[in-house]
Amino acid sequence: MGVEAFSVAWDRSEESLECSLQQHLRGTAVLIMDPECARLLPALCAVLADPRQLVADDTCLEKLLDWFKTVMETECSLHLLQDHPCLMELLSHVLKPQDISPRVLSFVLRLVGIFAAQEDCFQYLQQGELLLGLFGETGALSWAAWNMPSVRSGWIQGLCSLAQHPSALHFLADSGAVDTIFALQGDPSLFVASAASQLLVHILALAMQGGASGSSISEAAAWPVCAQKIVNHVEESLHSKATPQVTQALNVLTTTFGRCHSPWTGALWGRLSPPVACLFERDPIPAVHSLMDLLLSVARSPVLNFAACGLWEMLAQTLSRLSPTQAGPLALGTLKLQHCPQELRTQAFGVLLQPLACILKATTQAPGPPGLLEGTAGSSLTVDALLSSKSAFVGLLCQTLAHLEELQMLPQCPCPWPQVPLLEATVTILRLCDGSANPSSSVGGRLCGTLGGCVRVQRAALDFLGTLSQGTSPLELVLEVFSVLLKTLESPESSPTVLKKTFQATLRWLQNSHKIPNCSDLSPDALLFLGELFPILQKRLCSPCWEVRDSALEFLTHLIRHWGGQADFKEALHSSEVPTLACQLLQDPESYVRASAVGAAGQLSSRGLQATPTSPENPQAQQGLLMDFMHILSTDSEGFPRRAVLRVFTEWLRDGHADVIRDTEWFVATVLQAVSRDLDWEVRMQGLELAQVFLIQAMGRSSLHCPYTVGLPEATSPSPHPEFLQTLCRLPLFEFAFCALLDCDRPVAQKACDLLLFLRDKTTSCSGPQEAGDSPNSASVEAVLQRWREGEQGQPLGDLEPEAMLAILRSLDLEGLQGKLAKSSDHMEKSPQSLLQDMLATVGILEENEADCY
Amino acid sequence: MKLYCLSGHPTLPCNVLKFKSTTIMLDCGLDMTSTLNFLPLPLVQSPRLSNLPGWSLKDGNAFLDKELKECSGHVFVDSVPEFCLPETELIDLSTVDVILISNYHCMMALPYITEHTGFTGTVYATEPTMQIGRLLMEELVNFIERVPKAQSASLWKNKDVQRLLPSPLKDAVEVSTWRRCYTMQEVNSALSKIQLVGYSQKIELFGAVQVTPLSSGYALGSSNWIIQSHYEKVSYVSGSSLLTTHPQPMDQASLKNSDVLVLTGLTQIPTANPDGMVGEFCSNLALTVRNGGNVLVPCYPSGVIYDLLECLYQYIDSAGLSNIPFYFISPVANSSLEFSQIFAEWLCHNKQSKVYLPEPPFPHAELIQTNKLKHYPSIHGDFSNDFRQPCVVFTGHPSLRFGDVVHFMELWGKSSLNTVIFTEPDFSYLEALAPYQPLAMKCTYCPIDTRLNFIQVSKLLKEVQPLHVVCPEQYTQPPPAQSHRMDLMIDCQPPAMSYRRAEVLALPFKRRYEKIEIMPELADSLVPMEIKPGISLATVSAVLHTKDNKHVLQPPPRPAQPPSSKKRKRVSEDVPDCKVLKPLLSGSIPVEQFVQTLEKHGFSDIKVEDTAKGHIVLLQEAETLIQIEEDSTHIICDNDETLRVRLRDLVLRFLQKF
């Protein structure tokens, strides 16, 4: 469903783009039902009505419906029906009992609904008894195909489409359709049942919208008959003893309050809140999840006066009645509400904190941190109760940690936020997981046993720990955090996923551990921590598990990016073997690891932290790394390391890395040469990026070859020096870009197009009045380009003068190409005309076969 | 049924089970932790060790300074290392009929038992257990015999002296029973008593019980044992593993329906996961070698080393260690590596299927072929020519008290570039390192113990559901260092019975049935009578014949031929050979009806008293008492046989006869 919806939306945007373009060009009104489509339509309708013809593909029918919807957005459906009698024939054809396939029946029901959405067309169809014949009791309901969920779904969707105007309401009331919808709420197909509930909400909203006149709306008795009928049904269902019925009613209400924000919803809640409240008195409470959804949906409604309608009391009561596992999502939902009374927020927060408070209580000797336990003082929840089922306990803990993590990010985050007890609880949980906790109580011992080695809880706790780094914490707790992070990173028991999360949390704590405004330096404690961390990182870089090596390298890259410039950090890093090991991993057998190693080594080199600066036998270590990277770029069999190399090279070029500026031309030429042969489109794309960076940089300078020339500021030299163009030809950047323009991968061609446009704009004033065709050289280039277009891409452009290049550049319709490339490669196949042709073509083959048989 | 517990070491058990008429020793483990109290035996003269100062009492008395040496605050016995034997006094070991061995680590005390206790029975073990056990013993004997030590310290063992010594010597138990290592001759003699068995093979012991080895998944040829009679089943689980390593997987199903399950040999490191430890091992190894250091791995010559070599085989190329030599030094290194490749039928499925390709089951063959792994009997000879650094050395003994490892500790201990990685869990690594202090080399503890942990045990027990579990006392409480970890103990219902060294346990079930065969002709003569629907009874008169613990009912001998007429007169006086069969009675006596019947027959003044077991009917007039209980009725009257017979007949009216 989701994918289809997406493709439909995409289609529309594509078409509307095309329409606006056409409109713009012709200056006429949009005509979507173009003559060609109109010509194909009768044949298609005949095919659909013919039971012998099988429409092979459901998606064709969906696309057809989408097309009709689009047509109807701009055209009058009555006219359409009248102009195309074949359509009417198709619709009325269904009225006769034949063995039409269920998918066509469903299609027709939905199509009629789309037509009848316009009131005049509705009247027209009703006169012909078509509507009653399809949607009435003698219609679809009496067909054998009604057993098919797709037909029932089509019936509902058809009604949903046509229910747009008062006439439709009357029709619904008279035809008895509403009763059928009530029944369909309990349909065995979940799609049908859910659609039926949605339809009820839709009809209710329509009825109320139509009947909305003045103040009488608050009087439920004055409501339109149709609305009353639905509300009565919902009320009855709420009183039902059967949970499924209660659930249906609650779902209808939840959707209603979620969608409709008119004043009448207040009256609706006023009438239905007593039976809803009664549900809480039952034991067990039926349909707990739907009930919670309803309460939250009501609470989010902008039109209700909550204080008057008793919603807060109901929420408070629910929070206290439900078990901790059930109440968690409700508590989170409550806390997210905009206008919630403080008291209720405190209660909800207390519910959310309960499991953590229990753990703290069970593991701490002291009476317990007051901040966390205040809200839960009256709670009877104990660890004993929680520990009765390990899986339920683990689930609750993970849920709680995730909820708290989500909450801390929100503007509604409770204030004051109990940072210290939460941090203590999270550290305790992590210690229980890694077995380093040493609680004296027997309950604590049981907690150890339950959570020991529990990766799920460990991951959730690490995520939350990372989020907690945003708050301000006392130093001794920060040190505790560092110690538990070290323990987890060090422990042989830590799984690769746990390690990855630990690295992430560590990074966040290092960033936030000691916030000094306007200072990104590491605190002394963080530096001490790093001193202990690097030996562990060394070990992790040697892990037999590639995921661990990979995340260790990524972590290292982040560390250097943040603090690589800081002297203390440099010293700590240098005193370890980490840089050497990271560079050794450039030869790792796993391509992901090699890619990460490229990133790390690139960062190290950017910061002057390369592995072997003191090695006497290797004075060219730095240059060595550049050559290593070049080697990877031209020989590595996997794409990831090559992409990583280009990312690093681009960064080096942008940042003016010493090795690159030593001979930029050589650097760019070598890279482009390697990239042009690469089979990986992302590498080629990254190559264009590098070329672009090079161009931008070079154009900023007056001359590429004379860095010592006293150049004037940019403003006086808007166009590049001719020598520069020579360089571009020599590199050969032009050739590379022209090749990329014809790349079979669209993003590469797009990027190349952008690059050439940029280049063309910058060089407009560069050459003389010479025209492209004037140069014999450029003619040969054109010839080569033409051959390339035809698929022979082996031939090089050869040595070309800048003038020739510029001439080609100007002669190319880059804008046109850009427009073409912007469209997806299958845009031609998505036109309505092609859809109709395709559908006919598939059955056309059948026809031919039939003729052969005779 | 009794269990005599001769060893206090939970992973090196030695128990004796008395079951029916058999006496079965379960394992024969040797506790070698006693050697940690001794100074290492250096292969090459070590000035450091020989110059250690002698230890003297606080008052300066130095009479022990020849026997005890001090090193970094620890005191060691300077003598040939000695081992702590299983209890020999608790039960007369000459009465042991058979010894069942579960794996090669649990047979190291065998020569002490078979050669010095008058043992005349048979030892049962699988072939890999015997062969690799032999290698371990050979290595041990070799390690100790090749460094002859003139001195044998005994003064310190004197109880009065021992009291004065510092810990841990002061607390060492039963030092007087500690013995020096056996000789190769004793080893050979002990091993000659082994009879080889295969998994699931049923071995009859004197017709009384049947013993069967089952795969335990821990080591090559390792077994658990089922000991069963017709109606009782005892399972002996020792050193089992559920992890997928090289041996055949554990057979759990056959352990079901046991009356008693004796559970020993669980993991010694319950908090460490072997996979994590292998990762740790590899990381530390690579880190050291990349920094130019050497790695020393003290290990046994068989077992985990196969798995470690396999991991390294996969890891060395990716870690860029292809040029680093791996040395495996042991007097039995060659045999161990070769044995592992020929025991295909004892390996896990994956490795078995390789044999059919045909490929060697273990990849260390390839390591040897490509010269990445080299093995030597000792550091002398070829090794010293080939030796190249940095390198990785696998060698014994894990206690660091004897073997080639002592030499490498002395050689590499001074440099912080080198690392010693402990993978064997049998010895505390801190204690093992004590005589090498101060030590510059790095130490890493990566104990790899694949035996069952407590979570696995609890699953196993749930699955096989034994009636009773018996285990060492260490398993019934959390480890002393982690007293809060209630999950690190056996949790089952009913609670496990625990034992400790030198304890005798009466196993909590009584034998209630015995299987008896009926000869066909006797069975033919039986006439069953239905006493309840579905239940028929028949009386049997037969002769019970018992031989080799098998019981057979045979038809009774025919009555003797009627004697000749001359003797006819005396016939009535003769006691017949076969007595006239009296009918058997069944049913219960309803007291009220019985009293009414008595009254009908003229008895009066009847009084009924209720007792704990039934009733007493008192005939006061006749001074007679009828005691009615569930399974007996007694008429007690004063020598009045007529009255007794009358009363008996009245009682019989209420009972069924057949």
PDB file of C-alpha atoms in Angstrom, chain B residues 432-573:
ATOM      1  CA  ALA B 432      50.863 -18.998  38.404  1.00  0.00           C
ATOM      2  CA  LEU B 433      52.808 -15.758  37.853  1.00  0.00           C
ATOM      3  CA  ALA B 434      53.803 -15.288  41.498  1.00  0.00           C
ATOM      4  CA  PRO B 435      57.340 -16.818  41.303  1.00  0.00           C
ATOM      5  CA  TYR B 436      58.141 -14.680  38.234  1.00  0.00           C
ATOM      6  CA  GLN B 437      57.567 -11.363  39.928  1.00  0.00           C
ATOM      7  CA  PRO B 438      58.569  -8.657  39.321  1.00  0.00           C
ATOM      8  CA  LEU B 439      57.475  -9.139  35.735  1.00  0.00           C
ATOM      9  CA  ALA B 440      57.622  -6.558  32.968  1.00  0.00           C
ATOM     10  CA  MET B 441      55.844  -8.548  30.302  1.00  0.00           C
ATOM     11  CA  LYS B 442      52.130  -7.962  29.823  1.00  0.00           C
ATOM     12  CA  CYS B 443      49.688 -10.551  31.073  1.00  0.00           C
ATOM     13  CA  THR B 444      46.296 -11.200  29.625  1.00  0.00           C
ATOM     14  CA  TYR B 445      43.750 -13.560  31.059  1.00  0.00           C
ATOM     15  CA  CYS B 446      41.440 -15.017  28.409  1.00  0.00           C
ATOM     16  CA  PRO B 447      40.214 -18.225  29.996  1.00  0.00           C
ATOM     17  CA  ILE B 448      38.421 -20.354  27.445  1.00  0.00           C
ATOM     18  CA  ASP B 449      36.224 -22.891  29.137  1.00  0.00           C
ATOM     19  CA  THR B 450      33.624 -24.399  26.869  1.00  0.00           C
ATOM     20  CA  ARG B 451      31.969 -26.508  29.560  1.00  0.00           C
ATOM     21  CA  LEU B 452      28.364 -25.930  30.600  1.00  0.00           C
ATOM     22  CA  ASN B 453      27.487 -22.679  32.323  1.00  0.00           C
ATOM     23  CA  PHE B 454      24.625 -22.298  34.771  1.00  0.00           C
ATOM     24  CA  ILE B 455      22.111 -21.090  32.216  1.00  0.00           C
ATOM     25  CA  GLN B 456      22.834 -24.115  30.068  1.00  0.00           C
ATOM     26  CA  VAL B 457      22.649 -26.391  33.102  1.00  0.00           C
ATOM     27  CA  SER B 458      19.277 -25.035  34.054  1.00  0.00           C
ATOM     28  CA  LYS B 459      18.001 -25.643  30.511  1.00  0.00           C
ATOM     29  CA  LEU B 460      19.515 -29.106  30.492  1.00  0.00           C
ATOM     30  CA  LEU B 461      17.909 -30.022  33.797  1.00  0.00           C
ATOM     31  CA  LYS B 462      14.549 -28.748  32.598  1.00  0.00           C
ATOM     32  CA  GLU B 463      14.877 -30.904  29.557  1.00  0.00           C
ATOM     33  CA  VAL B 464      16.102 -34.154  31.051  1.00  0.00           C
ATOM     34  CA  GLN B 465      14.204 -33.815  34.350  1.00  0.00           C
ATOM     35  CA  PRO B 466      16.124 -36.054  36.692  1.00  0.00           C
ATOM     36  CA  LEU B 467      14.426 -36.956  39.996  1.00  0.00           C
ATOM     37  CA  HIS B 468      17.494 -35.953  41.993  1.00  0.00           C
ATOM     38  CA  VAL B 469      20.594 -33.932  41.222  1.00  0.00           C
ATOM     39  CA  VAL B 470      23.880 -34.503  43.048  1.00  0.00           C
ATOM     40  CA  CYS B 471      26.739 -32.040  42.591  1.00  0.00           C
ATOM     41  CA  PRO B 472      29.842 -30.630  44.294  1.00  0.00           C
ATOM     42  CA  GLU B 473      29.019 -28.132  47.025  1.00  0.00           C
ATOM     43  CA  GLN B 474      30.661 -25.326  45.022  1.00  0.00           C
ATOM     44  CA  TYR B 475      27.733 -25.437  42.600  1.00  0.00           C
ATOM     45  CA  THR B 476      25.041 -24.935  45.224  1.00  0.00           C
ATOM     46  CA  GLN B 477      26.137 -21.449  46.205  1.00  0.00           C
ATOM     47  CA  PRO B 478      27.314 -18.397  44.289  1.00  0.00           C
ATOM     48  CA  PRO B 479      31.100 -18.093  43.795  1.00  0.00           C
ATOM     49  CA  PRO B 480      32.732 -16.579  46.913  1.00  0.00           C
ATOM     50  CA  ALA B 481      33.996 -13.565  44.946  1.00  0.00           C
ATOM     51  CA  GLN B 482      30.523 -12.840  43.565  1.00  0.00           C
ATOM     52  CA  SER B 483      28.238 -13.708  46.419  1.00  0.00           C
ATOM     53  CA  HIS B 484      25.411 -11.608  44.986  1.00  0.00           C
ATOM     54  CA  ARG B 485      25.255 -13.592  41.767  1.00  0.00           C
ATOM     55  CA  MET B 486      22.441 -15.925  42.664  1.00  0.00           C
ATOM     56  CA  ASP B 487      22.305 -16.907  39.011  1.00  0.00           C
ATOM     57  CA  LEU B 488      25.742 -18.517  39.246  1.00  0.00           C
ATOM     58  CA  MET B 489      24.531 -21.645  41.029  1.00  0.00           C
ATOM     59  CA  ILE B 490      22.403 -24.655  40.257  1.00  0.00           C
ATOM     60  CA  ASP B 491      18.765 -23.889  40.757  1.00  0.00           C
ATOM     61  CA  CYS B 492      16.536 -26.935  40.560  1.00  0.00           C
ATOM     62  CA  GLN B 493      13.672 -28.657  42.295  1.00  0.00           C
ATOM     63  CA  PRO B 494      14.112 -30.569  44.524  1.00  0.00           C
ATOM     64  CA  PRO B 495      17.309 -28.721  45.517  1.00  0.00           C
ATOM     65  CA  ALA B 496      20.503 -30.430  44.444  1.00  0.00           C
ATOM     66  CA  MET B 497      22.281 -32.627  46.994  1.00  0.00           C
ATOM     67  CA  SER B 498      25.806 -31.443  47.453  1.00  0.00           C
ATOM     68  CA  TYR B 499      28.964 -33.279  48.341  1.00  0.00           C
ATOM     69  CA  ARG B 500      32.445 -32.316  49.428  1.00  0.00           C
ATOM     70  CA  ARG B 501      35.739 -34.130  49.632  1.00  0.00           C
ATOM     71  CA  ALA B 502      35.734 -37.178  51.888  1.00  0.00           C
ATOM     72  CA  GLU B 503      31.982 -37.260  52.249  1.00  0.00           C
ATOM     73  CA  VAL B 504      29.714 -40.257  51.768  1.00  0.00           C
ATOM     74  CA  LEU B 505      26.248 -39.551  50.393  1.00  0.00           C
ATOM     75  CA  ALA B 506      23.339 -41.918  50.686  1.00  0.00           C
ATOM     76  CA  LEU B 507      21.564 -41.326  47.401  1.00  0.00           C
ATOM     77  CA  PRO B 508      17.936 -40.539  47.998  1.00  0.00           C
ATOM     78  CA  PHE B 509      16.151 -43.393  46.348  1.00  0.00           C
ATOM     79  CA  LYS B 510      15.380 -46.945  47.276  1.00  0.00           C
ATOM     80  CA  ARG B 511      15.472 -49.808  44.927  1.00  0.00           C
ATOM     81  CA  ARG B 512      11.961 -51.192  44.849  1.00  0.00           C
ATOM     82  CA  TYR B 513      11.899 -53.610  41.966  1.00  0.00           C
ATOM     83  CA  GLU B 514      14.002 -56.383  40.568  1.00  0.00           C
ATOM     84  CA  LYS B 515      13.481 -58.083  37.281  1.00  0.00           C
ATOM     85  CA  ILE B 516      12.856 -61.825  37.452  1.00  0.00           C
ATOM     86  CA  GLU B 517      12.422 -64.074  34.477  1.00  0.00           C
ATOM     87  CA  ILE B 518       9.860 -66.884  34.460  1.00  0.00           C
ATOM     88  CA  MET B 519      10.728 -70.036  32.573  1.00  0.00           C
ATOM     89  CA  PRO B 520       8.223 -70.688  29.773  1.00  0.00           C
ATOM     90  CA  GLU B 521       6.973 -73.997  31.137  1.00  0.00           C
ATOM     91  CA  LEU B 522       6.291 -72.358  34.476  1.00  0.00           C
ATOM     92  CA  ALA B 523       4.500 -69.459  32.833  1.00  0.00           C
ATOM     93  CA  ASP B 524       2.399 -72.017  30.975  1.00  0.00           C
ATOM     94  CA  SER B 525       1.149 -73.505  34.192  1.00  0.00           C
ATOM     95  CA  LEU B 526      -0.126 -70.237  35.638  1.00  0.00           C
ATOM     96  CA  VAL B 527      -3.873 -69.723  35.940  1.00  0.00           C
ATOM     97  CA  PRO B 528      -4.633 -66.045  36.290  1.00  0.00           C
ATOM     98  CA  MET B 529      -7.835 -65.020  38.032  1.00  0.00           C
ATOM     99  CA  GLU B 530      -9.391 -61.636  37.498  1.00  0.00           C
ATOM    100  CA  ILE B 531      -9.914 -59.947  40.829  1.00  0.00           C
ATOM    101  CA  LYS B 532     -10.765 -56.535  39.481  1.00  0.00           C
ATOM    102  CA  PRO B 533     -11.536 -55.587  35.952  1.00  0.00           C
ATOM    103  CA  GLY B 534      -8.199 -55.473  34.210  1.00  0.00           C
ATOM    104  CA  ILE B 535      -6.243 -56.992  37.076  1.00  0.00           C
ATOM    105  CA  SER B 536      -5.582 -60.666  37.228  1.00  0.00           C
ATOM    106  CA  LEU B 537      -3.559 -62.561  39.775  1.00  0.00           C
ATOM    107  CA  ALA B 538      -2.060 -65.955  39.795  1.00  0.00           C
ATOM    108  CA  THR B 539      -0.194 -67.807  42.437  1.00  0.00           C
ATOM    109  CA  VAL B 540       3.232 -69.031  41.543  1.00  0.00           C
ATOM    110  CA  SER B 541       5.127 -71.749  43.190  1.00  0.00           C
ATOM    111  CA  ALA B 542       8.633 -71.953  41.907  1.00  0.00           C
ATOM    112  CA  VAL B 543      12.251 -72.100  42.764  1.00  0.00           C
ATOM    113  CA  LEU B 544      14.128 -68.816  42.516  1.00  0.00           C
ATOM    114  CA  HIS B 545      17.430 -69.366  40.833  1.00  0.00           C
ATOM    115  CA  THR B 546      20.010 -66.565  41.038  1.00  0.00           C
ATOM    116  CA  LYS B 547      23.264 -66.542  39.139  1.00  0.00           C
ATOM    117  CA  ASP B 548      25.399 -63.623  37.880  1.00  0.00           C
ATOM    118  CA  ASN B 549      22.831 -61.184  39.287  1.00  0.00           C
ATOM    119  CA  LYS B 550      20.140 -62.671  37.051  1.00  0.00           C
ATOM    120  CA  HIS B 551      17.043 -64.095  38.689  1.00  0.00           C
ATOM    121  CA  VAL B 552      15.026 -66.889  37.119  1.00  0.00           C
ATOM    122  CA  LEU B 553      11.895 -68.623  38.403  1.00  0.00           C
ATOM    123  CA  GLN B 554      12.028 -72.273  37.535  1.00  0.00           C
ATOM    124  CA  PRO B 555       9.283 -74.849  37.984  1.00  0.00           C
ATOM    125  CA  PRO B 556       9.475 -76.509  41.394  1.00  0.00           C
ATOM    126  CA  PRO B 557      10.885 -79.989  41.507  1.00  0.00           C
ATOM    127  CA  ARG B 558       8.201 -82.678  41.070  1.00  0.00           C
ATOM    128  CA  PRO B 559       6.950 -84.252  44.263  1.00  0.00           C
ATOM    129  CA  ALA B 560       8.895 -87.354  45.048  1.00  0.00           C
ATOM    130  CA  GLN B 561       7.546 -90.655  43.682  1.00  0.00           C
ATOM    131  CA  PRO B 562       5.046 -92.275  46.026  1.00  0.00           C
ATOM    132  CA  PRO B 563       7.111 -94.512  48.223  1.00  0.00           C
ATOM    133  CA  SER B 564       6.693 -98.196  48.119  1.00  0.00           C
ATOM    134  CA  SER B 565       3.796 -99.874  49.920  1.00  0.00           C
ATOM    135  CA  LYS B 566       6.005-100.944  52.717  1.00  0.00           C
ATOM    136  CA  LYS B 567       6.333 -97.507  53.894  1.00  0.00           C
ATOM    137  CA  ARG B 568       2.707 -96.495  53.227  1.00  0.00           C
ATOM    138  CA  LYS B 569       2.003 -96.401  56.934  1.00  0.00           C
ATOM    139  CA  ARG B 570       4.350 -93.633  57.471  1.00  0.00           C
ATOM    140  CA  VAL B 571       3.129 -91.489  54.649  1.00  0.00           C
ATOM    141  CA  SER B 572       0.791 -89.456  56.748  1.00  0.00           C
ATOM    142  CA  GLU B 573       3.570 -88.649  59.161  1.00  0.00           C
TER     143      GLU B 573
END
